[in-house]
mmCIF file of C-alpha atoms in Angstrom:
data_model
loop_
_atom_site.group_PDB
_atom_site.id
_atom_site.type_symbol
_atom_site.label_atom_id
_atom_site.label_comp_id
_atom_site.label_asym_id
_atom_site.label_seq_id
_atom_site.Cartn_x
_atom_site.Cartn_y
_atom_site.Cartn_z
ATOM 1 C CA MET A 120 -10.112 269.154 -23.568
ATOM 2 C CA ALA A 121 -11.952 269.622 -20.365
ATOM 3 C CA ALA A 122 -15.179 267.807 -21.490
ATOM 4 C CA ALA A 123 -12.824 264.974 -22.596
ATOM 5 C CA GLY A 124 -11.499 264.669 -19.344
ATOM 6 C CA ALA A 125 -14.766 264.744 -17.505
ATOM 7 C CA ALA A 126 -16.373 262.151 -20.148
ATOM 8 C CA LEU A 127 -13.284 259.859 -19.396
ATOM 9 C CA TRP A 128 -13.808 260.144 -15.736
ATOM 10 C CA LEU A 129 -17.250 258.921 -16.210
ATOM 11 C CA VAL A 130 -16.106 256.157 -18.579
ATOM 12 C CA GLY A 131 -14.528 254.593 -15.536
ATOM 13 C CA CYS A 132 -17.922 252.990 -15.862
ATOM 14 C CA ALA A 133 -16.790 251.805 -19.340
ATOM 15 C CA SER A 134 -14.066 249.565 -17.962
ATOM 16 C CA VAL A 135 -16.015 246.576 -18.087
ATOM 17 C CA ALA A 136 -14.777 243.503 -16.411
ATOM 18 C CA PRO A 137 -16.454 240.367 -18.048
ATOM 19 C CA GLN A 138 -18.055 238.086 -15.556
ATOM 20 C CA PRO A 139 -16.740 234.094 -15.686
ATOM 21 C CA GLY A 140 -17.555 232.716 -18.999
ATOM 22 C CA GLY A 141 -17.070 236.225 -20.796
ATOM 23 C CA ALA A 142 -20.529 237.777 -20.078
ATOM 24 C CA VAL A 143 -21.322 241.259 -18.465
ATOM 25 C CA ALA A 144 -24.167 240.244 -15.801
ATOM 26 C CA HIS A 145 -26.654 242.713 -16.933
ATOM 27 C CA ASP A 146 -27.230 245.991 -18.779
ATOM 28 C CA PHE A 147 -26.848 249.117 -17.016
ATOM 29 C CA ALA A 148 -27.888 252.794 -17.831
ATOM 30 C CA ALA A 149 -27.507 256.233 -15.583
ATOM 31 C CA ASP A 150 -28.310 259.790 -16.369
ATOM 32 C CA GLY A 151 -27.188 262.614 -14.138
ATOM 33 C CA ARG A 152 -24.863 265.431 -13.319
ATOM 34 C CA LEU A 153 -21.118 265.404 -12.552
ATOM 35 C CA LEU A 154 -19.280 268.068 -10.604
ATOM 36 C CA ALA A 155 -15.553 268.003 -10.162
ATOM 37 C CA ARG A 156 -13.613 270.559 -8.036
ATOM 38 C CA GLY A 157 -10.083 270.681 -6.582
ATOM 39 C CA GLU A 158 -6.732 269.757 -7.916
ATOM 40 C CA VAL A 159 -5.312 266.762 -9.622
ATOM 41 C CA ASP A 160 -1.651 266.385 -10.558
ATOM 42 C CA GLY A 161 -0.964 270.243 -9.596
ATOM 43 C CA ARG A 162 -3.879 271.340 -12.010
ATOM 44 C CA GLN A 163 -6.967 273.182 -10.801
ATOM 45 C CA VAL A 164 -10.231 271.273 -11.894
ATOM 46 C CA ASN A 165 -13.595 272.871 -11.953
ATOM 47 C CA GLU A 166 -15.934 271.123 -14.177
ATOM 48 C CA ASN A 167 -19.595 270.089 -14.371
ATOM 49 C CA ALA A 168 -21.499 268.307 -16.932
ATOM 50 C CA ASN A 169 -24.648 266.160 -17.617
ATOM 51 C CA PHE A 170 -24.035 262.574 -18.471
ATOM 52 C CA ARG A 171 -26.046 259.776 -20.394
ATOM 53 C CA TRP A 172 -24.349 256.305 -19.562
ATOM 54 C CA ARG A 173 -25.227 253.298 -21.207
ATOM 55 C CA ARG A 174 -23.645 249.680 -20.846
ATOM 56 C CA SER A 175 -24.818 246.889 -22.932
ATOM 57 C CA GLY A 176 -22.783 243.658 -22.698
ATOM 58 C CA GLU A 177 -19.207 244.732 -22.915
ATOM 59 C CA THR A 178 -19.684 248.037 -24.705
ATOM 60 C CA VAL A 179 -20.199 251.280 -22.832
ATOM 61 C CA THR A 180 -21.267 254.704 -24.411
ATOM 62 C CA VAL A 181 -20.922 257.903 -22.424
ATOM 63 C CA GLU A 182 -22.387 261.155 -23.585
ATOM 64 C CA LEU A 183 -21.229 264.109 -21.970
ATOM 65 C CA GLY A 184 -23.278 267.476 -22.220
ATOM 66 C CA SER A 185 -23.175 271.063 -21.016
ATOM 67 C CA PRO A 186 -25.594 272.511 -18.584
ATOM 68 C CA LEU A 187 -27.725 273.738 -21.708
ATOM 69 C CA GLY A 188 -28.225 270.318 -22.977
ATOM 70 C CA GLU A 189 -25.489 270.485 -25.888
ATOM 71 C CA THR A 190 -23.508 267.057 -26.455
ATOM 72 C CA ARG A 191 -19.855 267.911 -25.677
ATOM 73 C CA ALA A 192 -18.273 264.496 -26.070
ATOM 74 C CA ARG A 193 -19.303 260.888 -26.932
ATOM 75 C CA LEU A 194 -17.130 258.129 -25.675
ATOM 76 C CA VAL A 195 -17.370 254.514 -26.630
ATOM 77 C CA ALA A 196 -15.513 251.690 -24.804
ATOM 78 C CA THR A 197 -15.085 247.965 -25.218
ATOM 79 C CA PRO A 198 -12.636 245.631 -23.320
ATOM 80 C CA GLN A 199 -10.305 246.142 -26.477
ATOM 81 C CA GLU A 200 -10.460 249.876 -27.186
ATOM 82 C CA ALA A 201 -11.887 253.212 -25.950
ATOM 83 C CA SER A 202 -12.539 256.223 -28.365
ATOM 84 C CA ILE A 203 -13.904 259.626 -27.917
ATOM 85 C CA ARG A 204 -15.240 262.171 -30.248
ATOM 86 C CA MET A 205 -15.861 265.523 -29.292
ATOM 87 C CA ALA A 206 -18.448 268.097 -30.492
ATOM 88 C CA ASP A 207 -15.787 269.975 -32.879
ATOM 89 C CA GLY A 208 -15.168 266.719 -34.541
ATOM 90 C CA ARG A 209 -11.821 265.821 -32.941
ATOM 91 C CA GLU A 210 -11.287 262.197 -32.238
ATOM 92 C CA ALA A 211 -8.855 259.964 -30.289
ATOM 93 C CA HIS A 212 -8.409 256.170 -29.339
ATOM 94 C CA ALA A 213 -6.539 254.025 -26.819
ATOM 95 C CA THR A 214 -6.271 250.608 -25.679
ATOM 96 C CA ASP A 215 -8.428 251.582 -22.487
ATOM 97 C CA ALA A 216 -9.911 254.534 -21.001
ATOM 98 C CA ASP A 217 -7.469 255.090 -18.336
ATOM 99 C CA GLU A 218 -4.694 255.393 -21.011
ATOM 100 C CA LEU A 219 -6.930 257.625 -23.052
ATOM 101 C CA LEU A 220 -7.596 259.882 -19.955
ATOM 102 C CA THR A 221 -4.057 260.273 -19.412
ATOM 103 C CA GLU A 222 -3.270 260.717 -23.112
ATOM 104 C CA LEU A 223 -5.892 263.545 -23.437
ATOM 105 C CA THR A 224 -5.669 265.499 -20.408
ATOM 106 C CA GLY A 225 -2.557 264.456 -18.526
ATOM 107 C CA LEU A 226 -4.565 263.373 -15.603
ATOM 108 C CA THR A 227 -4.433 260.335 -13.493
ATOM 109 C CA LEU A 228 -7.831 259.374 -12.110
ATOM 110 C CA PRO A 229 -9.397 255.877 -10.984
ATOM 111 C CA VAL A 230 -11.460 255.599 -14.244
ATOM 112 C CA SER A 231 -11.463 251.806 -14.014
ATOM 113 C CA GLN A 232 -12.934 251.641 -10.212
ATOM 114 C CA LEU A 233 -15.586 254.350 -11.230
ATOM 115 C CA ARG A 234 -17.387 251.514 -13.396
ATOM 116 C CA TRP A 235 -17.936 249.501 -10.170
ATOM 117 C CA TRP A 236 -18.629 252.702 -7.808
ATOM 118 C CA ILE A 237 -21.390 254.003 -9.768
ATOM 119 C CA GLU A 238 -23.125 250.501 -9.579
ATOM 120 C CA GLY A 239 -22.794 250.881 -5.665
ATOM 121 C CA GLN A 240 -19.998 248.255 -5.368
ATOM 122 C CA PRO A 241 -16.268 248.321 -4.478
ATOM 123 C CA ALA A 242 -14.065 247.321 -7.477
ATOM 124 C CA PRO A 243 -13.754 243.472 -6.891
ATOM 125 C CA THR A 244 -9.967 243.325 -7.637
ATOM 126 C CA LEU A 245 -8.840 245.722 -5.153
ATOM 127 C CA PRO A 246 -8.462 245.749 -1.084
ATOM 128 C CA VAL A 247 -11.329 247.706 0.380
ATOM 129 C CA LYS A 248 -11.700 249.357 3.736
ATOM 130 C CA GLU A 249 -15.374 249.930 5.174
ATOM 131 C CA LEU A 250 -15.760 253.633 6.842
ATOM 132 C CA PRO A 251 -18.157 254.626 9.311
ATOM 133 C CA ALA A 252 -21.496 255.284 7.683
ATOM 134 C CA GLU A 253 -22.832 258.910 8.005
ATOM 135 C CA SER A 254 -26.389 257.693 7.990
ATOM 136 C CA SER A 255 -28.371 254.499 7.570
ATOM 137 C CA SER A 256 -28.908 255.360 4.032
ATOM 138 C CA THR A 257 -25.105 255.855 3.558
ATOM 139 C CA ARG A 258 -22.401 253.568 2.776
ATOM 140 C CA SER A 259 -18.587 254.710 2.663
ATOM 141 C CA ILE A 260 -15.468 252.783 1.641
ATOM 142 C CA GLU A 261 -11.989 253.731 1.061
ATOM 143 C CA GLN A 262 -10.398 252.146 -2.055
ATOM 144 C CA ALA A 263 -7.409 252.724 -4.480
ATOM 145 C CA GLY A 264 -6.669 255.958 -2.209
ATOM 146 C CA TRP A 265 -10.045 257.352 -2.691
ATOM 147 C CA GLN A 266 -12.961 257.598 -0.058
ATOM 148 C CA VAL A 267 -16.078 256.860 -1.748
ATOM 149 C CA SER A 268 -19.583 257.681 -0.187
ATOM 150 C CA PHE A 269 -22.835 255.911 -1.675
ATOM 151 C CA TYR A 270 -25.912 257.695 -0.715
ATOM 152 C CA ASP A 271 -29.525 256.293 -1.012
ATOM 153 C CA ALA A 272 -27.862 253.195 -2.675
ATOM 154 C CA ALA A 273 -30.942 251.189 -3.096
ATOM 155 C CA PRO A 274 -30.679 249.441 -5.587
ATOM 156 C CA TYR A 275 -28.135 251.852 -7.052
ATOM 157 C CA PRO A 276 -26.568 254.881 -5.357
ATOM 158 C CA LYS A 277 -28.498 258.111 -6.427
ATOM 159 C CA ARG A 278 -25.555 260.386 -5.442
ATOM 160 C CA LEU A 279 -21.781 259.308 -5.066
ATOM 161 C CA VAL A 280 -19.210 261.528 -3.519
ATOM 162 C CA LEU A 281 -15.491 260.842 -4.183
ATOM 163 C CA LYS A 282 -12.692 262.386 -2.452
ATOM 164 C CA HIS A 283 -8.737 262.085 -3.023
ATOM 165 C CA GLU A 284 -6.335 264.698 -1.318
ATOM 166 C CA SER A 285 -7.587 267.985 -2.452
ATOM 167 C CA LEU A 286 -10.112 266.678 -5.221
ATOM 168 C CA GLU A 287 -14.052 266.085 -4.764
ATOM 169 C CA VAL A 288 -16.141 264.490 -7.444
ATOM 170 C CA ARG A 289 -19.811 264.466 -7.072
ATOM 171 C CA VAL A 290 -21.931 262.350 -9.328
ATOM 172 C CA ALA A 291 -25.817 262.697 -8.911
ATOM 173 C CA VAL A 292 -27.956 260.189 -10.554
ATOM 174 C CA SER A 293 -31.316 261.651 -11.800
ATOM 175 C CA ASP A 294 -32.622 258.407 -13.567
ATOM 176 C CA TRP A 295 -31.756 254.614 -13.965
ATOM 177 C CA PRO A 296 -33.548 254.184 -17.180
#
């Protein structure tokens, strides 16, 4: 179920918030790698995966693969439902990605906020604190209890580092197709 947790962590991108009038502003895509290490809710986490993430309108599809390129999980999310299909054929469904992550793994992570962070923005509905930047190509914020650093974010971050207590998540984007 570790692949499910990593896929759902990425599906934070899938918690698509409609713009006024009900339409998402633009489609979005990212390919890259995810590394999560540390402890969450008393459990050790040590995961890495390749990801392929696509958002078209309000539908997001995230494919999570092994370092060797095998697809481990495929998640599809809309504002009404999130579902995941594992490589072994197991499936799960929930009303949203946050609920699905908790149901599958017992972990509580900022899934909804990641949808914004991967695009280099703070989540619009939560308070945000700007933090001192490490360099001119870095922007750091604190939001929802997480320290989020965006690296080389023009127009989108090539790398994100997310820290909360004893967990660190690194997202490296290799392509914005």
